[in-house]
Amino acid sequence: MPDAVPALPLPATPTPAPTPTPAPTRRRLLALTAGLASGLALTACGSGGPAKAGGASAQDGRVVRHARGESTVPARAGRVVVLDTDALDSAVTLGITPVGATTVAAGAPLSAYLPAERLAGVKTVGTIGSPDLEAVAALRPDVILGNQVRDDKRYDELSKIAPTVLSKTTGPAWKENVRLHAEALGRRSEAAAAEQAYRAKLAELVTALGGKEKAAALKVEMARFLAGAPTRLYLNDTFIGSVLTDLGVGRPANQDKPGFSIEISPEQVDQAAADVIFYSVYGDVTKSDQPKIVSGTLWQSLDAVRDGKVHQVDDNLWMLGIGYTGAGLILDQIHHHLVG
């Protein structure tokens, strides 16, 4: 199973989907991008100078290497469109309010864990994996951020709109991806500061847990109940797995290994044994195994359940908060639940 999120997440509370916007015809899209590329200039928000839609100016362009090759970007991008939740976290963390972003589902809000004032004015440009190219082009971005898992097949079309930078995937490579995003946006110093703050928060939490040895002795698990699918126990090659690894807490033996997740049935709940269990719910809880599992004797017999060390957390943050802002908030919640 790939290390990226294998299925698009649903909003925690179902939201009625708006009437779909008709997909743009190729003729309309090409006409729009051609009009933008013909010299229609704009002043990039926060970039300190004009930039041409569809590419950087010759005098301040920089070449960025990424999963699909090389792209020439402005020295300091300002009008950014992001096509996944990790790129959204990166932009906000690095001090940018994107002009456009995809959402996890039609009608769903942008990542609720991010400060609302930092998302004011962001235009929706379709859903993750299905961006509306005409809507993207209409925003005249100077950089587009995405990843190969979602956007590889439309890379050429996106690149006609603006320099497009793709990471290989999301998930465990998130810190590397933030560095790539920072390079594309001209904000390497901001990324370095974010990483330093994250490392400081890790060290603070380890100290609060009693030091490295005590932290390592504590077996911590992340479980996820999914609507219409088996329950997952997350392994190390995931975003949350990487955060727990960075923290230095222990992992149950069956989960302390490479890979994405272990899927369990209600009859296999003994595989969820841990000192501490964090869990979230994806989609409609009544369509998941959560009601059956938590009311069953196998769940009730787990040490973490008997000791009161089971904590429900926000799925949209713990699964989709892929970046330094999301990771920092997760560490804050771990501190709250384990230390107080």
mmCIF file of C-alpha atoms in Angstrom:
data_model
loop_
_atom_site.group_PDB
_atom_site.id
_atom_site.type_symbol
_atom_site.label_atom_id
_atom_site.label_comp_id
_atom_site.label_asym_id
_atom_site.label_seq_id
_atom_site.Cartn_x
_atom_site.Cartn_y
_atom_site.Cartn_z
ATOM 1 C CA MET A 1 0.000 0.000 0.000
ATOM 2 C CA PRO A 2 1.520 3.386 -0.950
ATOM 3 C CA ASP A 3 2.829 5.725 1.712
ATOM 4 C CA ALA A 4 0.547 8.540 0.562
ATOM 5 C CA VAL A 5 -2.999 8.753 1.885
ATOM 6 C CA PRO A 6 -4.581 5.889 -0.096
ATOM 7 C CA ALA A 7 -8.057 7.380 -0.269
ATOM 8 C CA LEU A 8 -9.298 10.943 -0.243
ATOM 9 C CA PRO A 9 -10.502 11.934 3.243
ATOM 10 C CA LEU A 10 -14.066 12.895 3.941
ATOM 11 C CA PRO A 11 -15.057 15.964 5.980
ATOM 12 C CA ALA A 12 -15.760 15.105 9.603
ATOM 13 C CA THR A 13 -19.338 16.304 9.198
ATOM 14 C CA PRO A 14 -20.916 15.579 5.807
ATOM 15 C CA THR A 15 -21.591 18.789 3.926
ATOM 16 C CA PRO A 16 -24.038 19.048 1.038
ATOM 17 C CA ALA A 17 -22.072 19.287 -2.166
ATOM 18 C CA PRO A 18 -22.646 22.362 -4.328
ATOM 19 C CA THR A 19 -23.849 22.067 -7.885
ATOM 20 C CA PRO A 20 -20.796 20.863 -9.824
ATOM 21 C CA THR A 21 -19.070 23.411 -12.008
ATOM 22 C CA PRO A 22 -18.909 22.166 -15.587
ATOM 23 C CA ALA A 23 -15.423 21.023 -16.501
ATOM 24 C CA PRO A 24 -13.670 23.522 -18.781
ATOM 25 C CA THR A 25 -13.260 22.627 -22.384
ATOM 26 C CA ARG A 26 -9.688 22.402 -23.652
ATOM 27 C CA ARG A 27 -10.374 25.313 -26.004
ATOM 28 C CA ARG A 28 -11.539 27.552 -23.153
ATOM 29 C CA LEU A 29 -8.603 26.562 -20.958
ATOM 30 C CA LEU A 30 -6.039 27.114 -23.689
ATOM 31 C CA ALA A 31 -7.584 30.463 -24.546
ATOM 32 C CA LEU A 32 -7.423 31.551 -20.935
ATOM 33 C CA THR A 33 -3.854 30.416 -20.367
ATOM 34 C CA ALA A 34 -2.766 31.962 -23.658
ATOM 35 C CA GLY A 35 -4.300 35.254 -22.621
ATOM 36 C CA LEU A 36 -2.456 35.116 -19.322
ATOM 37 C CA ALA A 37 0.841 34.259 -20.987
ATOM 38 C CA SER A 38 0.550 37.060 -23.510
ATOM 39 C CA GLY A 39 1.892 39.579 -21.057
ATOM 40 C CA LEU A 40 -0.993 40.268 -18.698
ATOM 41 C CA ALA A 41 1.001 41.448 -15.673
ATOM 42 C CA LEU A 42 0.031 41.470 -12.024
ATOM 43 C CA THR A 43 1.565 42.455 -8.749
ATOM 44 C CA ALA A 44 2.203 39.363 -6.655
ATOM 45 C CA CYS A 45 0.885 39.661 -3.108
ATOM 46 C CA GLY A 46 3.918 39.939 -0.865
ATOM 47 C CA SER A 47 6.397 39.252 -3.684
ATOM 48 C CA GLY A 48 7.703 42.810 -3.859
ATOM 49 C CA GLY A 49 7.355 43.113 -7.625
ATOM 50 C CA PRO A 50 5.458 42.103 -10.739
ATOM 51 C CA ALA A 51 5.353 38.544 -11.960
ATOM 52 C CA LYS A 52 3.920 37.099 -15.118
ATOM 53 C CA ALA A 53 1.213 34.478 -14.816
ATOM 54 C CA GLY A 54 2.561 31.215 -16.141
ATOM 55 C CA GLY A 55 6.214 31.800 -15.195
ATOM 56 C CA ALA A 56 8.887 33.846 -13.464
ATOM 57 C CA SER A 57 10.452 36.896 -15.009
ATOM 58 C CA ALA A 58 13.875 36.424 -16.597
ATOM 59 C CA GLN A 59 15.588 38.675 -14.080
ATOM 60 C CA ASP A 60 14.460 36.992 -10.874
ATOM 61 C CA GLY A 61 13.668 33.404 -11.888
ATOM 62 C CA ARG A 62 15.167 30.478 -10.002
ATOM 63 C CA VAL A 63 15.273 26.855 -11.098
ATOM 64 C CA VAL A 64 13.736 24.372 -8.659
ATOM 65 C CA ARG A 65 14.263 20.642 -9.101
ATOM 66 C CA HIS A 66 11.315 18.463 -8.140
ATOM 67 C CA ALA A 67 9.669 15.099 -8.850
ATOM 68 C CA ARG A 68 8.793 16.018 -12.449
ATOM 69 C CA GLY A 69 12.023 17.749 -13.401
ATOM 70 C CA GLU A 70 12.761 21.463 -13.162
ATOM 71 C CA SER A 71 10.605 24.593 -12.956
ATOM 72 C CA THR A 72 11.616 28.239 -13.063
ATOM 73 C CA VAL A 73 9.907 30.134 -10.269
ATOM 74 C CA PRO A 74 9.936 33.748 -9.032
ATOM 75 C CA ALA A 75 12.510 34.761 -6.439
ATOM 76 C CA ARG A 76 9.766 35.050 -3.844
ATOM 77 C CA ALA A 77 6.342 33.772 -4.889
ATOM 78 C CA GLY A 78 3.200 35.495 -3.708
ATOM 79 C CA ARG A 79 0.247 34.168 -5.710
ATOM 80 C CA VAL A 80 0.239 30.473 -4.888
ATOM 81 C CA VAL A 81 -2.281 27.727 -5.632
ATOM 82 C CA VAL A 82 -2.022 24.556 -3.519
ATOM 83 C CA LEU A 83 -3.482 21.222 -4.577
ATOM 84 C CA ASP A 84 -3.271 19.144 -1.373
ATOM 85 C CA THR A 85 -3.433 19.604 2.390
ATOM 86 C CA ASP A 86 0.324 19.334 2.905
ATOM 87 C CA ALA A 87 1.001 22.190 0.487
ATOM 88 C CA LEU A 88 -1.685 24.257 2.235
ATOM 89 C CA ASP A 89 -0.004 23.698 5.608
ATOM 90 C CA SER A 90 3.360 24.616 4.088
ATOM 91 C CA ALA A 91 2.099 27.844 2.568
ATOM 92 C CA VAL A 92 0.438 29.020 5.788
ATOM 93 C CA THR A 93 3.411 27.947 7.915
ATOM 94 C CA LEU A 94 5.753 29.885 5.620
ATOM 95 C CA GLY A 95 3.655 33.048 5.873
ATOM 96 C CA ILE A 96 1.591 32.868 2.689
ATOM 97 C CA THR A 97 -2.166 32.908 2.238
ATOM 98 C CA PRO A 98 -2.720 30.994 -1.014
ATOM 99 C CA VAL A 99 -4.942 32.535 -3.653
ATOM 100 C CA GLY A 100 -6.467 29.109 -4.316
ATOM 101 C CA ALA A 101 -6.661 25.637 -2.799
ATOM 102 C CA THR A 102 -8.393 22.329 -3.354
ATOM 103 C CA THR A 103 -10.625 20.814 -0.673
ATOM 104 C CA VAL A 104 -10.925 17.192 0.451
ATOM 105 C CA ALA A 105 -14.472 16.878 -0.933
ATOM 106 C CA ALA A 106 -16.986 19.032 -2.764
ATOM 107 C CA GLY A 107 -18.416 21.601 -0.351
ATOM 108 C CA ALA A 108 -15.928 20.750 2.417
ATOM 109 C CA PRO A 109 -14.071 23.561 4.206
ATOM 110 C CA LEU A 110 -10.338 24.093 4.127
ATOM 111 C CA SER A 111 -8.254 22.622 6.941
ATOM 112 C CA ALA A 112 -10.033 23.768 10.104
ATOM 113 C CA TYR A 113 -6.923 23.490 12.295
ATOM 114 C CA LEU A 114 -5.262 26.371 10.433
ATOM 115 C CA PRO A 115 -6.015 29.935 11.638
ATOM 116 C CA ALA A 116 -9.173 31.178 9.942
ATOM 117 C CA GLU A 117 -7.654 34.602 9.330
ATOM 118 C CA ARG A 118 -4.838 32.961 7.358
ATOM 119 C CA LEU A 119 -7.379 31.334 5.025
ATOM 120 C CA ALA A 120 -9.516 34.421 4.422
ATOM 121 C CA GLY A 121 -10.053 35.005 0.732
ATOM 122 C CA VAL A 122 -8.690 31.647 -0.436
ATOM 123 C CA LYS A 123 -10.674 30.505 -3.462
ATOM 124 C CA THR A 124 -11.700 26.883 -3.879
ATOM 125 C CA VAL A 125 -10.315 25.332 -7.074
ATOM 126 C CA GLY A 126 -11.921 21.899 -7.047
ATOM 127 C CA THR A 127 -11.122 18.867 -4.937
ATOM 128 C CA ILE A 128 -7.891 17.030 -4.188
ATOM 129 C CA GLY A 129 -7.034 14.903 -7.193
ATOM 130 C CA SER A 130 -9.533 16.778 -9.407
ATOM 131 C CA PRO A 131 -8.572 20.464 -9.551
ATOM 132 C CA ASP A 132 -10.591 22.788 -11.764
ATOM 133 C CA LEU A 133 -7.906 23.943 -14.200
ATOM 134 C CA GLU A 134 -9.915 26.901 -15.441
ATOM 135 C CA ALA A 135 -10.439 28.106 -11.866
ATOM 136 C CA VAL A 136 -6.704 27.716 -11.204
ATOM 137 C CA ALA A 137 -5.797 29.697 -14.324
ATOM 138 C CA ALA A 138 -8.271 32.461 -13.486
ATOM 139 C CA LEU A 139 -6.362 33.150 -10.253
ATOM 140 C CA ARG A 140 -3.158 33.873 -12.215
ATOM 141 C CA PRO A 141 -0.805 32.084 -9.841
ATOM 142 C CA ASP A 142 2.942 32.449 -10.064
ATOM 143 C CA VAL A 143 3.514 28.992 -8.510
ATOM 144 C CA ILE A 144 1.393 25.839 -8.188
ATOM 145 C CA LEU A 145 2.257 23.213 -5.536
ATOM 146 C CA GLY A 146 1.096 19.600 -5.738
ATOM 147 C CA ASN A 147 2.355 16.009 -5.728
ATOM 148 C CA GLN A 148 2.700 13.163 -8.200
ATOM 149 C CA VAL A 149 0.228 10.894 -6.416
ATOM 150 C CA ARG A 150 -2.604 13.328 -7.106
ATOM 151 C CA ASP A 151 -1.507 15.496 -10.019
ATOM 152 C CA ASP A 152 1.088 13.756 -12.159
ATOM 153 C CA LYS A 153 -1.309 13.113 -15.063
ATOM 154 C CA ARG A 154 -2.204 16.811 -15.380
ATOM 155 C CA TYR A 155 1.279 18.209 -14.810
ATOM 156 C CA ASP A 156 1.694 19.458 -18.381
ATOM 157 C CA GLU A 157 -1.619 21.329 -18.288
ATOM 158 C CA LEU A 158 -0.831 22.849 -14.896
ATOM 159 C CA SER A 159 2.604 23.933 -16.122
ATOM 160 C CA LYS A 160 0.975 25.887 -18.953
ATOM 161 C CA ILE A 161 -0.796 27.945 -16.291
ATOM 162 C CA ALA A 162 2.168 28.561 -13.962
ATOM 163 C CA PRO A 163 5.426 26.946 -12.838
ATOM 164 C CA THR A 164 4.276 23.745 -11.143
ATOM 165 C CA VAL A 165 6.345 22.012 -8.448
ATOM 166 C CA LEU A 166 5.425 18.450 -7.496
ATOM 167 C CA SER A 167 6.689 16.375 -4.587
ATOM 168 C CA LYS A 168 6.716 12.602 -5.078
ATOM 169 C CA THR A 169 4.114 11.931 -2.412
ATOM 170 C CA THR A 170 2.854 13.103 0.976
ATOM 171 C CA GLY A 171 2.964 11.318 4.338
ATOM 172 C CA PRO A 172 6.340 10.373 5.841
ATOM 173 C CA ALA A 173 8.323 12.619 3.472
ATOM 174 C CA TRP A 174 6.554 15.721 4.803
ATOM 175 C CA LYS A 175 9.650 17.476 6.179
ATOM 176 C CA GLU A 176 11.465 17.015 2.870
ATOM 177 C CA ASN A 177 8.364 18.321 1.101
ATOM 178 C CA VAL A 178 8.267 21.451 3.265
ATOM 179 C CA ARG A 179 11.843 22.176 2.211
ATOM 180 C CA LEU A 180 10.809 21.736 -1.428
ATOM 181 C CA HIS A 181 7.807 24.026 -0.959
ATOM 182 C CA ALA A 182 10.009 26.600 0.741
ATOM 183 C CA GLU A 183 12.472 26.474 -2.145
ATOM 184 C CA ALA A 184 9.636 26.940 -4.636
ATOM 185 C CA LEU A 185 8.212 29.875 -2.692
ATOM 186 C CA GLY A 186 11.501 31.569 -1.855
ATOM 187 C CA ARG A 187 11.073 31.079 1.885
ATOM 188 C CA ARG A 188 13.906 28.845 3.053
ATOM 189 C CA SER A 189 14.598 30.877 6.187
ATOM 190 C CA GLU A 190 10.945 30.595 7.248
ATOM 191 C CA ALA A 191 11.112 26.814 6.771
ATOM 192 C CA ALA A 192 14.265 26.599 8.870
ATOM 193 C CA ALA A 193 12.560 28.545 11.666
ATOM 194 C CA ALA A 194 9.518 26.241 11.525
ATOM 195 C CA GLU A 195 11.718 23.153 11.755
ATOM 196 C CA GLN A 196 13.614 24.625 14.693
ATOM 197 C CA ALA A 197 10.355 25.351 16.540
ATOM 198 C CA TYR A 198 9.160 21.787 15.884
ATOM 199 C CA ARG A 199 12.404 20.305 17.239
ATOM 200 C CA ALA A 200 12.146 22.496 20.334
ATOM 201 C CA LYS A 201 8.574 21.331 20.952
ATOM 202 C CA LEU A 202 9.663 17.688 20.610
ATOM 203 C CA ALA A 203 12.418 18.195 23.165
ATOM 204 C CA GLU A 204 10.046 19.934 25.560
ATOM 205 C CA LEU A 205 7.536 17.089 25.366
ATOM 206 C CA VAL A 206 10.186 14.410 25.845
ATOM 207 C CA THR A 207 11.295 16.190 29.005
ATOM 208 C CA ALA A 208 7.681 16.384 30.207
ATOM 209 C CA LEU A 209 7.317 12.633 29.626
ATOM 210 C CA GLY A 210 10.252 12.006 31.954
ATOM 211 C CA GLY A 211 13.117 11.822 29.502
ATOM 212 C CA LYS A 212 14.094 9.714 26.513
ATOM 213 C CA GLU A 213 14.093 6.341 28.292
ATOM 214 C CA LYS A 214 10.619 6.774 29.754
ATOM 215 C CA ALA A 215 9.289 8.091 26.459
ATOM 216 C CA ALA A 216 10.725 5.092 24.597
ATOM 217 C CA ALA A 217 9.183 2.683 27.112
ATOM 218 C CA LEU A 218 5.680 4.070 26.455
ATOM 219 C CA LYS A 219 3.997 2.132 23.636
ATOM 220 C CA VAL A 220 1.811 4.557 21.676
ATOM 221 C CA GLU A 221 -0.622 3.657 18.908
ATOM 222 C CA MET A 222 -2.667 5.528 16.305
ATOM 223 C CA ALA A 223 -5.857 3.769 15.191
ATOM 224 C CA ARG A 224 -8.437 4.935 12.692
ATOM 225 C CA PHE A 225 -12.024 3.753 12.285
ATOM 226 C CA LEU A 226 -13.112 4.137 8.664
ATOM 227 C CA ALA A 227 -16.601 4.244 7.213
ATOM 228 C CA GLY A 228 -17.059 1.273 4.916
ATOM 229 C CA ALA A 229 -13.568 -0.132 5.472
ATOM 230 C CA PRO A 230 -11.558 -2.118 8.033
ATOM 231 C CA THR A 231 -10.011 -0.355 11.023
ATOM 232 C CA ARG A 232 -6.387 0.687 10.560
ATOM 233 C CA LEU A 233 -3.427 0.704 12.926
ATOM 234 C CA TYR A 234 -0.820 3.091 11.501
ATOM 235 C CA LEU A 235 2.800 2.053 10.962
ATOM 236 C CA ASN A 236 5.966 4.136 10.703
ATOM 237 C CA ASP A 237 5.819 5.136 7.017
ATOM 238 C CA THR A 238 2.989 7.599 7.556
ATOM 239 C CA PHE A 239 2.728 11.207 8.636
ATOM 240 C CA ILE A 240 1.574 10.376 12.173
ATOM 241 C CA GLY A 241 4.034 7.493 12.355
ATOM 242 C CA SER A 242 6.875 9.886 11.557
ATOM 243 C CA VAL A 243 5.745 12.337 14.254
ATOM 244 C CA LEU A 244 5.682 9.560 16.867
ATOM 245 C CA THR A 245 9.130 8.418 15.682
ATOM 246 C CA ASP A 246 10.471 11.973 15.957
ATOM 247 C CA LEU A 247 9.051 12.154 19.478
ATOM 248 C CA GLY A 248 10.874 8.962 20.411
ATOM 249 C CA VAL A 249 7.940 7.216 22.051
ATOM 250 C CA GLY A 250 7.719 3.453 21.836
ATOM 251 C CA ARG A 251 5.474 1.632 19.411
ATOM 252 C CA PRO A 252 3.693 -1.712 19.789
ATOM 253 C CA ALA A 253 5.911 -4.427 18.285
ATOM 254 C CA ASN A 254 3.461 -5.256 15.490
ATOM 255 C CA GLN A 255 3.362 -1.593 14.434
ATOM 256 C CA ASP A 256 6.995 -0.593 14.860
ATOM 257 C CA LYS A 257 7.991 -1.304 11.270
ATOM 258 C CA PRO A 258 7.971 0.192 7.777
ATOM 259 C CA GLY A 259 4.693 0.304 5.928
ATOM 260 C CA PHE A 260 1.414 2.161 5.886
ATOM 261 C CA SER A 261 -1.006 0.334 8.179
ATOM 262 C CA ILE A 262 -2.359 -2.925 9.549
ATOM 263 C CA GLU A 263 -6.043 -3.553 8.905
ATOM 264 C CA ILE A 264 -7.940 -5.376 11.625
ATOM 265 C CA SER A 265 -11.441 -6.772 12.000
ATOM 266 C CA PRO A 266 -13.509 -6.621 15.216
ATOM 267 C CA GLU A 267 -12.256 -10.156 15.914
ATOM 268 C CA GLN A 268 -8.615 -8.998 15.767
ATOM 269 C CA VAL A 269 -8.755 -6.176 18.306
ATOM 270 C CA ASP A 270 -6.079 -7.864 20.411
ATOM 271 C CA GLN A 271 -3.629 -6.575 17.768
ATOM 272 C CA ALA A 272 -4.417 -3.043 18.995
ATOM 273 C CA ALA A 273 -2.778 -3.622 22.384
ATOM 274 C CA ALA A 274 -0.734 -0.579 23.514
ATOM 275 C CA ASP A 275 -0.053 1.560 26.587
ATOM 276 C CA VAL A 276 -1.762 4.554 24.972
ATOM 277 C CA ILE A 277 -4.242 4.526 22.098
ATOM 278 C CA PHE A 278 -5.072 7.599 20.059
ATOM 279 C CA TYR A 279 -7.865 7.087 17.557
ATOM 280 C CA SER A 280 -9.877 9.032 15.012
ATOM 281 C CA VAL A 281 -12.936 8.403 12.864
ATOM 282 C CA TYR A 282 -13.041 8.852 9.096
ATOM 283 C CA GLY A 283 -16.489 9.549 7.657
ATOM 284 C CA ASP A 284 -19.771 8.335 9.117
ATOM 285 C CA VAL A 285 -18.996 6.578 12.400
ATOM 286 C CA THR A 286 -22.121 4.417 12.128
ATOM 287 C CA LYS A 287 -20.724 2.919 8.933
ATOM 288 C CA SER A 288 -17.412 2.029 10.583
ATOM 289 C CA ASP A 289 -16.488 -0.788 12.980
ATOM 290 C CA GLN A 290 -16.083 1.689 15.853
ATOM 291 C CA PRO A 291 -19.436 1.033 17.624
ATOM 292 C CA LYS A 292 -18.948 -2.734 17.466
ATOM 293 C CA ILE A 293 -15.294 -2.659 18.482
ATOM 294 C CA VAL A 294 -15.473 -0.290 21.450
ATOM 295 C CA SER A 295 -18.453 -2.123 22.938
ATOM 296 C CA GLY A 296 -16.808 -5.518 22.586
ATOM 297 C CA THR A 297 -15.013 -7.535 25.248
ATOM 298 C CA LEU A 298 -11.723 -7.596 23.323
ATOM 299 C CA TRP A 299 -11.548 -3.795 23.328
ATOM 300 C CA GLN A 300 -12.625 -3.546 26.939
ATOM 301 C CA SER A 301 -9.871 -5.972 27.966
ATOM 302 C CA LEU A 302 -7.063 -3.859 26.462
ATOM 303 C CA ASP A 303 -4.712 -2.332 29.070
ATOM 304 C CA ALA A 304 -5.055 1.164 27.579
ATOM 305 C CA VAL A 305 -8.847 0.963 27.866
ATOM 306 C CA ARG A 306 -8.783 -0.311 31.448
ATOM 307 C CA ASP A 307 -6.245 2.359 32.409
ATOM 308 C CA GLY A 308 -8.215 5.208 30.828
ATOM 309 C CA LYS A 309 -5.499 5.915 28.263
ATOM 310 C CA VAL A 310 -7.616 5.958 25.114
ATOM 311 C CA HIS A 311 -8.081 9.357 23.482
ATOM 312 C CA GLN A 312 -10.191 10.312 20.473
ATOM 313 C CA VAL A 313 -8.543 12.963 18.284
ATOM 314 C CA ASP A 314 -9.474 15.064 15.260
ATOM 315 C CA ASP A 315 -9.103 13.025 12.070
ATOM 316 C CA ASN A 316 -8.667 16.134 9.922
ATOM 317 C CA LEU A 317 -5.650 17.184 11.984
ATOM 318 C CA TRP A 318 -3.960 13.875 12.806
ATOM 319 C CA MET A 319 -4.408 12.407 9.344
ATOM 320 C CA LEU A 320 -4.332 15.516 7.140
ATOM 321 C CA GLY A 321 -2.388 18.144 9.104
ATOM 322 C CA ILE A 322 0.704 17.256 7.119
ATOM 323 C CA GLY A 323 3.212 19.984 7.893
ATOM 324 C CA TYR A 324 4.895 21.860 10.710
ATOM 325 C CA THR A 325 1.750 23.681 11.855
ATOM 326 C CA GLY A 326 -0.249 20.440 11.965
ATOM 327 C CA ALA A 327 2.563 18.468 13.597
ATOM 328 C CA GLY A 328 3.024 21.140 16.261
ATOM 329 C CA LEU A 329 -0.672 21.025 17.156
ATOM 330 C CA ILE A 330 -0.537 17.224 17.363
ATOM 331 C CA LEU A 331 2.370 17.469 19.805
ATOM 332 C CA ASP A 332 0.348 19.955 21.850
ATOM 333 C CA GLN A 333 -2.533 17.447 22.022
ATOM 334 C CA ILE A 334 -0.211 14.590 22.975
ATOM 335 C CA HIS A 335 1.178 16.795 25.758
ATOM 336 C CA HIS A 336 -2.359 17.558 26.949
ATOM 337 C CA HIS A 337 -3.450 13.917 27.034
ATOM 338 C CA LEU A 338 -0.274 12.358 28.430
ATOM 339 C CA VAL A 339 1.074 15.102 30.696
ATOM 340 C CA GLY A 340 -1.811 17.454 31.357
#
